[in-house]
Structure formats: C-alpha cells, structure tokens
Amino acid sequence: MKIAVVGTGYVGLVTGTCFAEVGIDVTCIDIDQKKIDNLRHGILPIYEPGLEEMVSRNVEAGRLHFSTNLGEAIKDCDVAFIAVGTPPGEDGSADLKYVLAVARGIGENMNSYGVIVTKSTVPVGTAAKVRRELEQALGKRGVQIDFDVASNPEFLKEGAAIDDFLKPDRIVVGVSSERAEEVMRKLYKPFLLNGHPIIFMDIPSAEMTKYAANSMLATKISFMNDIANLCEIMGADVNMVRKGIGSDARIGTKFIYPGIGYGGSCFPKDVKALIKTAAENGYDMQVLKAVESVNDAQKEVLFNKVRKHFGGDLKGKKLALWGLSFKPKTDDMREAPSLVIIEKLLAEGCTVSAYDPVAMPEARHTLHDTITYAKDQYDAVIDADALLVVTEWPEFRAPNFEVVARLMKNKVVFDGRNIYEATEMEQAGFAYHCIGIRTHHQEPA
Ligand code: UDX
C-alpha cells in the first residue's frame, strides 16, 4: 500500500513512521521546507522516545519519504491522512483552515480512488466539510474521481506514542462506505495481529469519540484534584483514598492521580472545543465547564502553598523548580502548569532557577531569560529558599536528599506530584508540602 501523511507535527510524524515500520510506503508532507530538510537529515522537530531511531531506520530502508510537494506525493495513494494542526481560535473552537486547505490540495492533485482520513482532532462534522472541499476541487478540474472520507482519531500519549500506535488499546475508524472500511482494515491489519480491536462506526461518532475520551480523562483528573483539596481540609490522605477507590474495577487505578492540573496539547484544547461545540448547538456542558475551572485553579495550588508558607511575602526569595514540561518524557511546554507557577512567582518578586532534563530549550522560547536554567537538578537548588517539584521525571524520584539539604538555604519542598513520602521527608528534616495530604507543615488549603 502507498499512503501520504500531511502534516509532520507530533501526530503526523508518529503515524507516518509507524506505518513505514510495518512495511507500508509512506510520504510525510509539510509546507515547512526547513522542517522537511531537517527530517531528511534525521533531525526531528519534537522529542519522542524511540522516534528518531525509527525515522532513520525507515528512511534508510526506502519506505519513509519526506516532501513539501503534496501534488506529487498524493498520486496513486490508497490513503491520505490529514494530520495538520487545529489550533484553538480566540473563542476556543478548533480552527479548521489548515485541514480544509489540505483537503483542497488533495482534491486538486489526486488521480485515482483514495480514502481521505482526518487524523487531527476535529469537531463533529469536519469530515463532511473535507468532503465538500474535495468535491469542489475536483469539480473545478472537471474530473470524476471516486473518493471516500473517513475519521480516524489518534489516542497517542506523548512520551509513549510509538507504543500506543504499535499496540493500540483500540483503533476507531468512522466510515460511510464498505469500500473505505475495507481499505482501512487492510491498512491497519499489521497492528491487529495481537488481538487489538478495530472499531468501525459512522463518521460523526468517530469524531465525537476522540473528544469524549479526552474529556472523560480530564474529568477524572479534575475530580481527583477536587477530592485531594477536600482531603487536605478534612485531614484525609488522598493517596489512601485513591487506592481505596481505584481497586473498584468500575473506577480503575489509572488517571486518578492528583497533581497541579492537566496540561499538554490535547486535554485543555479538546475540553474547550467540546464546550464550544455544545454551546453553538444550544447545549450546556456543565460537567466540562467545572472540569476546566477546577483545572485552572489547580495550576495555582502549589504557588498558593508557597505563598502561605512564607507568610504572604515572597519578595527576594529564590525558588528552585524541578521539571518544566507538562509531563515527563516530553519537551512539550504547551499549557504546562510550570508556566503559571513561574509567572506568579516572578510577579511576587522571586527569582527562579529551574532544571528539566529535556524541556529547557523549548521552555526558553516562552520564558526567555526571566529564569535561570540550571545545569542539573542539584545546581538548581543551590541557596534556594524552597524546592518545587513540578514534573515527575524519573530522576527526581529518588534524589540524594542529603546533598539537596546541604545545598539549599531552607529545607522546604513543595511536591506537586506526590512523589515523596511525607514521613521520610519530615524525618530528613524537610518542611514538606504535597497535594491532598495534610502534612505537619501544611495547613489545610
Ligand atoms: C492525552 C491522551 O492521553 C491521549 O490519548 C490523547 O490522544 C492526547 O492527550 P497527553 O496529552 O500526551 O495525551 O498526556 P497524558 O499522559 O494523557 O497526560 C495529560 C495530563 O494529565 C498531564 O498534564 C498529566 O500530568 C495529567 N495527569 C495525568 C494527571 O494530573 N493525573 C493523572 O492521573 C494522569
């Protein structure tokens, strides 16, 4: 089979590379010449464990190509994926201009039957708009070429995207013809050998599935953050509560970890977009509105604890931050809680010294020189009045606290991810604060 993947962002690059990995001929297309030149030389625009090596391997094998020429790449393709960005517009709705421009480009160049698949997260009804663009472009050319549209949402977690693609929990495909279903089943066959299910459905349901999945996960997190805050007030331990409820199979153990709010490229954007779509259609998404406002507040929880600890006066304090990215194993800074925390600390007259194993170059684009970038996690804590753990990178889980204690000015730790044991920290002489547990140094939130 021959496929094209338009858009070499996170989703497009992982999708194209993983299809090449199982032997399919893939061309990844982007309008950004520099990005394509870099990719041809094995330089990736994102950090994703294992991806760089997989790209090189498949380029060398001649199965993975990079091009800026959509017209050429689309010829004789069985399937074309649209994986370009859908940035949120001013009002929170997904901006479809890139998706529709690609659809037009495909219509202007395709020469045989193909399935045009939306892979970007797009509102219900987008595939129908893609179909109209294609029909118009073909109409202008005065040619009659059969095509189908399909919706195939991705469920990739940053940092684990390759595994998620190669061993999916499920593949969801929205189609409106048997022919399209057949093509998509054939394309995904290599990933189904281990019994991973492929679920075919109508197109609007597939489009909705993606939003519903992300919104449900965001809901779990905000719910748990709310419970954590209440645990603190009531003197309960959220870790115990989490274990207690997680062992009920109907609730499950995953995605119920409290913290400092969800971030990233998907949850905040998709929750907003679903609220907006509903409103446009006269429906009020009450639960999701609360999910969003709990999350906004949660991003400030760690800062509020710091402020309270220092009696409301942070002027001149030096704060160390461990972690900048919105979660471990990625350099993605989009909607990262660290940005909210840093902005608030700087506004109070603090200085910030941060260390992140991967995300510092990316963070510099937004934060510039407003903070100091430490050379390692111990360098970050030198003379610090407090340490804030913002991202739970593995190397922060068991640091040498004797060294940390020696280097810091004050032995105070604010753990936004609950990765340390309160009793151990207190025995080591630290004033320890975390989320959803009333420690000895922590008054109720
Ligand atoms: C998410 C979805 O998991 C994925 O299926 C979808 O396609 C894209 O969005 P991703 O954004 O990479 O993936 O991150 P994920 O691992 O889901 O974490 C999202 C956020 O939730 C992070 O900020 C994380 O710190 C937070 N989180 C996650 C919690 O606060 N608690 C949890 O228990 C789990």
PDB file of N, CA and C and ligand atoms in Angstrom, residues 10 121 154-159 164 170 210 213-214 217 221 225 253-267 270 326-328 335 337 392 417, ligand 1:
ATOM      1  N   TYR A  10       3.501  16.307  15.666  1.00  0.00           N
ATOM      2  CA  TYR A  10       3.566  15.152  16.549  1.00  0.00           C
ATOM      3  C   TYR A  10       2.795  13.946  16.001  1.00  0.00           C
ATOM      4  N   THR A 121      -7.469  16.095  15.595  1.00  0.00           N
ATOM      5  CA  THR A 121      -8.699  16.126  16.385  1.00  0.00           C
ATOM      6  C   THR A 121      -9.572  17.265  15.869  1.00  0.00           C
ATOM      7  N   GLU A 154      -6.662   9.868  16.752  1.00  0.00           N
ATOM      8  CA  GLU A 154      -5.495   9.245  17.403  1.00  0.00           C
ATOM      9  C   GLU A 154      -5.657   9.319  18.919  1.00  0.00           C
ATOM     10  N   PHE A 155      -5.066   8.337  19.588  1.00  0.00           N
ATOM     11  CA  PHE A 155      -5.113   8.326  21.053  1.00  0.00           C
ATOM     12  C   PHE A 155      -3.696   8.205  21.603  1.00  0.00           C
ATOM     13  N   LEU A 156      -2.774   8.953  21.000  1.00  0.00           N
ATOM     14  CA  LEU A 156      -1.359   8.811  21.364  1.00  0.00           C
ATOM     15  C   LEU A 156      -1.006   9.663  22.575  1.00  0.00           C
ATOM     16  N   LYS A 157      -0.316   9.049  23.516  1.00  0.00           N
ATOM     17  CA  LYS A 157       0.185   9.821  24.662  1.00  0.00           C
ATOM     18  C   LYS A 157       1.603  10.269  24.331  1.00  0.00           C
ATOM     19  N   GLU A 158       1.892  11.531  24.539  1.00  0.00           N
ATOM     20  CA  GLU A 158       3.258  11.984  24.331  1.00  0.00           C
ATOM     21  C   GLU A 158       4.168  11.207  25.278  1.00  0.00           C
ATOM     22  N   GLY A 159       5.337  10.854  24.788  1.00  0.00           N
ATOM     23  CA  GLY A 159       6.266  10.091  25.615  1.00  0.00           C
ATOM     24  C   GLY A 159       6.074   8.593  25.490  1.00  0.00           C
ATOM     25  N   ASP A 164       1.881   3.280  21.867  1.00  0.00           N
ATOM     26  CA  ASP A 164       0.432   3.450  21.711  1.00  0.00           C
ATOM     27  C   ASP A 164       0.009   3.165  20.269  1.00  0.00           C
ATOM     28  N   ARG A 170      -7.298   0.351  21.136  1.00  0.00           N
ATOM     29  CA  ARG A 170      -8.314   0.199  20.091  1.00  0.00           C
ATOM     30  C   ARG A 170      -8.003   1.169  18.969  1.00  0.00           C
ATOM     31  N   LYS A 210     -13.224  10.868  20.040  1.00  0.00           N
ATOM     32  CA  LYS A 210     -11.962  11.469  20.478  1.00  0.00           C
ATOM     33  C   LYS A 210     -12.201  12.523  21.570  1.00  0.00           C
ATOM     34  N   ALA A 213     -13.341  10.835  24.798  1.00  0.00           N
ATOM     35  CA  ALA A 213     -12.265  10.130  25.505  1.00  0.00           C
ATOM     36  C   ALA A 213     -11.411  11.126  26.296  1.00  0.00           C
ATOM     37  N   ASN A 214     -10.955  12.176  25.622  1.00  0.00           N
ATOM     38  CA  ASN A 214     -10.103  13.147  26.312  1.00  0.00           C
ATOM     39  C   ASN A 214     -10.856  13.883  27.416  1.00  0.00           C
ATOM     40  N   LEU A 217     -11.121  11.649  30.471  1.00  0.00           N
ATOM     41  CA  LEU A 217      -9.846  11.571  31.203  1.00  0.00           C
ATOM     42  C   LEU A 217      -9.587  12.871  31.972  1.00  0.00           C
ATOM     43  N   ILE A 221      -9.251  13.551  36.193  1.00  0.00           N
ATOM     44  CA  ILE A 221      -8.168  14.287  36.852  1.00  0.00           C
ATOM     45  C   ILE A 221      -8.725  15.436  37.695  1.00  0.00           C
ATOM     46  N   ASN A 225      -8.486  15.999  41.695  1.00  0.00           N
ATOM     47  CA  ASN A 225      -7.868  17.201  42.279  1.00  0.00           C
ATOM     48  C   ASN A 225      -8.820  17.861  43.276  1.00  0.00           C
ATOM     49  N   THR A 253      -7.584   2.162  38.331  1.00  0.00           N
ATOM     50  CA  THR A 253      -6.458   2.806  39.021  1.00  0.00           C
ATOM     51  C   THR A 253      -5.822   3.934  38.204  1.00  0.00           C
ATOM     52  N   LYS A 254      -6.150   4.000  36.911  1.00  0.00           N
ATOM     53  CA  LYS A 254      -5.438   4.965  36.068  1.00  0.00           C
ATOM     54  C   LYS A 254      -6.119   6.334  36.022  1.00  0.00           C
ATOM     55  N   PHE A 255      -5.288   7.347  35.839  1.00  0.00           N
ATOM     56  CA  PHE A 255      -5.783   8.720  35.671  1.00  0.00           C
ATOM     57  C   PHE A 255      -6.566   9.248  36.866  1.00  0.00           C
ATOM     58  N   ILE A 256      -6.189   8.776  38.044  1.00  0.00           N
ATOM     59  CA  ILE A 256      -6.808   9.349  39.242  1.00  0.00           C
ATOM     60  C   ILE A 256      -5.710   9.867  40.185  1.00  0.00           C
ATOM     61  N   TYR A 257      -4.591  10.270  39.578  1.00  0.00           N
ATOM     62  CA  TYR A 257      -3.507  10.843  40.386  1.00  0.00           C
ATOM     63  C   TYR A 257      -3.704  12.350  40.488  1.00  0.00           C
ATOM     64  N   PRO A 258      -3.849  12.865  41.716  1.00  0.00           N
ATOM     65  CA  PRO A 258      -3.965  14.319  41.837  1.00  0.00           C
ATOM     66  C   PRO A 258      -2.623  14.974  41.529  1.00  0.00           C
ATOM     67  N   GLY A 259      -2.651  16.237  41.247  1.00  0.00           N
ATOM     68  CA  GLY A 259      -1.401  16.932  40.927  1.00  0.00           C
ATOM     69  C   GLY A 259      -1.644  18.415  40.841  1.00  0.00           C
ATOM     70  N   ILE A 260      -0.971  19.046  39.861  1.00  0.00           N
ATOM     71  CA  ILE A 260      -1.093  20.500  39.732  1.00  0.00           C
ATOM     72  C   ILE A 260      -1.819  20.865  38.444  1.00  0.00           C
ATOM     73  N   GLY A 261      -2.709  19.973  38.018  1.00  0.00           N
ATOM     74  CA  GLY A 261      -3.552  20.278  36.856  1.00  0.00           C
ATOM     75  C   GLY A 261      -3.020  19.649  35.589  1.00  0.00           C
ATOM     76  N   TYR A 262      -3.932  19.308  34.695  1.00  0.00           N
ATOM     77  CA  TYR A 262      -3.505  18.732  33.413  1.00  0.00           C
ATOM     78  C   TYR A 262      -3.085  19.838  32.462  1.00  0.00           C
ATOM     79  N   GLY A 263      -2.120  19.495  31.590  1.00  0.00           N
ATOM     80  CA  GLY A 263      -1.681  20.435  30.556  1.00  0.00           C
ATOM     81  C   GLY A 263      -1.553  19.695  29.244  1.00  0.00           C
ATOM     82  N   GLY A 264      -0.664  20.191  28.370  1.00  0.00           N
ATOM     83  CA  GLY A 264      -0.423  19.498  27.112  1.00  0.00           C
ATOM     84  C   GLY A 264      -1.231  20.049  25.954  1.00  0.00           C
ATOM     85  N   SER A 265      -1.078  19.381  24.829  1.00  0.00           N
ATOM     86  CA  SER A 265      -1.677  19.894  23.594  1.00  0.00           C
ATOM     87  C   SER A 265      -3.111  19.417  23.419  1.00  0.00           C
ATOM     88  N   CYS A 266      -3.544  18.444  24.212  1.00  0.00           N
ATOM     89  CA  CYS A 266      -4.854  17.840  23.919  1.00  0.00           C
ATOM     90  C   CYS A 266      -5.943  18.193  24.915  1.00  0.00           C
ATOM     91  N   PHE A 267      -5.730  17.836  26.178  1.00  0.00           N
ATOM     92  CA  PHE A 267      -6.832  17.990  27.146  1.00  0.00           C
ATOM     93  C   PHE A 267      -7.390  19.421  27.193  1.00  0.00           C
ATOM     94  N   ASP A 270      -9.112  20.277  23.798  1.00  0.00           N
ATOM     95  CA  ASP A 270     -10.286  19.475  23.434  1.00  0.00           C
ATOM     96  C   ASP A 270     -11.470  19.735  24.374  1.00  0.00           C
ATOM     97  N   PHE A 326       5.009  19.677  30.608  1.00  0.00           N
ATOM     98  CA  PHE A 326       3.698  19.425  31.247  1.00  0.00           C
ATOM     99  C   PHE A 326       3.606  18.029  31.833  1.00  0.00           C
ATOM    100  N   LYS A 327       4.491  17.134  31.379  1.00  0.00           N
ATOM    101  CA  LYS A 327       4.590  15.795  31.985  1.00  0.00           C
ATOM    102  C   LYS A 327       5.955  15.226  31.603  1.00  0.00           C
ATOM    103  N   PRO A 328       6.383  14.126  32.225  1.00  0.00           N
ATOM    104  CA  PRO A 328       7.698  13.577  31.908  1.00  0.00           C
ATOM    105  C   PRO A 328       7.766  13.005  30.494  1.00  0.00           C
ATOM    106  N   GLU A 335       0.593  24.618  27.625  1.00  0.00           N
ATOM    107  CA  GLU A 335      -0.322  24.613  28.780  1.00  0.00           C
ATOM    108  C   GLU A 335       0.302  23.978  30.023  1.00  0.00           C
ATOM    109  N   PRO A 337       1.662  23.471  33.625  1.00  0.00           N
ATOM    110  CA  PRO A 337       1.444  24.169  34.897  1.00  0.00           C
ATOM    111  C   PRO A 337       2.656  25.002  35.316  1.00  0.00           C
ATOM    112  N   GLU A 392       7.140  15.036  37.224  1.00  0.00           N
ATOM    113  CA  GLU A 392       7.665  13.839  37.901  1.00  0.00           C
ATOM    114  C   GLU A 392       8.614  13.021  37.015  1.00  0.00           C
ATOM    115  N   ARG A 417       3.594  16.623  42.694  1.00  0.00           N
ATOM    116  CA  ARG A 417       3.225  15.339  42.068  1.00  0.00           C
ATOM    117  C   ARG A 417       3.182  14.186  43.064  1.00  0.00           C
TER     118      ARG A 417
HETATM  119  C1  UDX B   1      -3.583  12.764  26.063  1.00  0.00           C
HETATM  120  C2  UDX B   1      -4.343  11.425  25.951  1.00  0.00           C
HETATM  121  O1  UDX B   1      -3.888  10.540  26.978  1.00  0.00           O
HETATM  122  C3  UDX B   1      -4.156  10.823  24.568  1.00  0.00           C
HETATM  123  O2  UDX B   1      -4.913   9.624  24.462  1.00  0.00           O
HETATM  124  C4  UDX B   1      -4.612  11.856  23.542  1.00  0.00           C
HETATM  125  O3  UDX B   1      -4.528  11.385  22.243  1.00  0.00           O
HETATM  126  C5  UDX B   1      -3.828  13.129  23.698  1.00  0.00           C
HETATM  127  O4  UDX B   1      -3.992  13.636  25.021  1.00  0.00           O
HETATM  128  P1  UDX B   1      -1.059  13.526  26.510  1.00  0.00           P
HETATM  129  O5  UDX B   1      -1.535  14.939  26.338  1.00  0.00           O
HETATM  130  O6  UDX B   1       0.196  13.117  25.841  1.00  0.00           O
HETATM  131  O7  UDX B   1      -2.181  12.502  25.988  1.00  0.00           O
HETATM  132  O8  UDX B   1      -0.857  13.310  28.080  1.00  0.00           O
HETATM  133  P2  UDX B   1      -1.403  12.355  29.234  1.00  0.00           P
HETATM  134  O9  UDX B   1      -0.385  11.356  29.591  1.00  0.00           O
HETATM  135  O10 UDX B   1      -2.753  11.859  28.942  1.00  0.00           O
HETATM  136  O11 UDX B   1      -1.464  13.413  30.449  1.00  0.00           O
HETATM  137  C6  UDX B   1      -2.217  14.610  30.323  1.00  0.00           C
HETATM  138  C7  UDX B   1      -2.114  15.473  31.560  1.00  0.00           C
HETATM  139  O12 UDX B   1      -2.805  14.911  32.640  1.00  0.00           O
HETATM  140  C8  UDX B   1      -0.690  15.725  32.062  1.00  0.00           C
HETATM  141  O13 UDX B   1      -0.580  17.090  32.393  1.00  0.00           O
HETATM  142  C9  UDX B   1      -0.581  14.857  33.312  1.00  0.00           C
HETATM  143  O14 UDX B   1       0.325  15.359  34.237  1.00  0.00           O
HETATM  144  C10 UDX B   1      -2.005  14.905  33.816  1.00  0.00           C
HETATM  145  N1  UDX B   1      -2.400  13.748  34.622  1.00  0.00           N
HETATM  146  C11 UDX B   1      -2.499  12.506  34.054  1.00  0.00           C
HETATM  147  C12 UDX B   1      -2.719  13.921  35.976  1.00  0.00           C
HETATM  148  O15 UDX B   1      -2.648  15.035  36.508  1.00  0.00           O
HETATM  149  N2  UDX B   1      -3.133  12.832  36.676  1.00  0.00           N
HETATM  150  C13 UDX B   1      -3.257  11.591  36.150  1.00  0.00           C
HETATM  151  O16 UDX B   1      -3.646  10.664  36.868  1.00  0.00           O
HETATM  152  C14 UDX B   1      -2.913  11.422  34.782  1.00  0.00           C
END
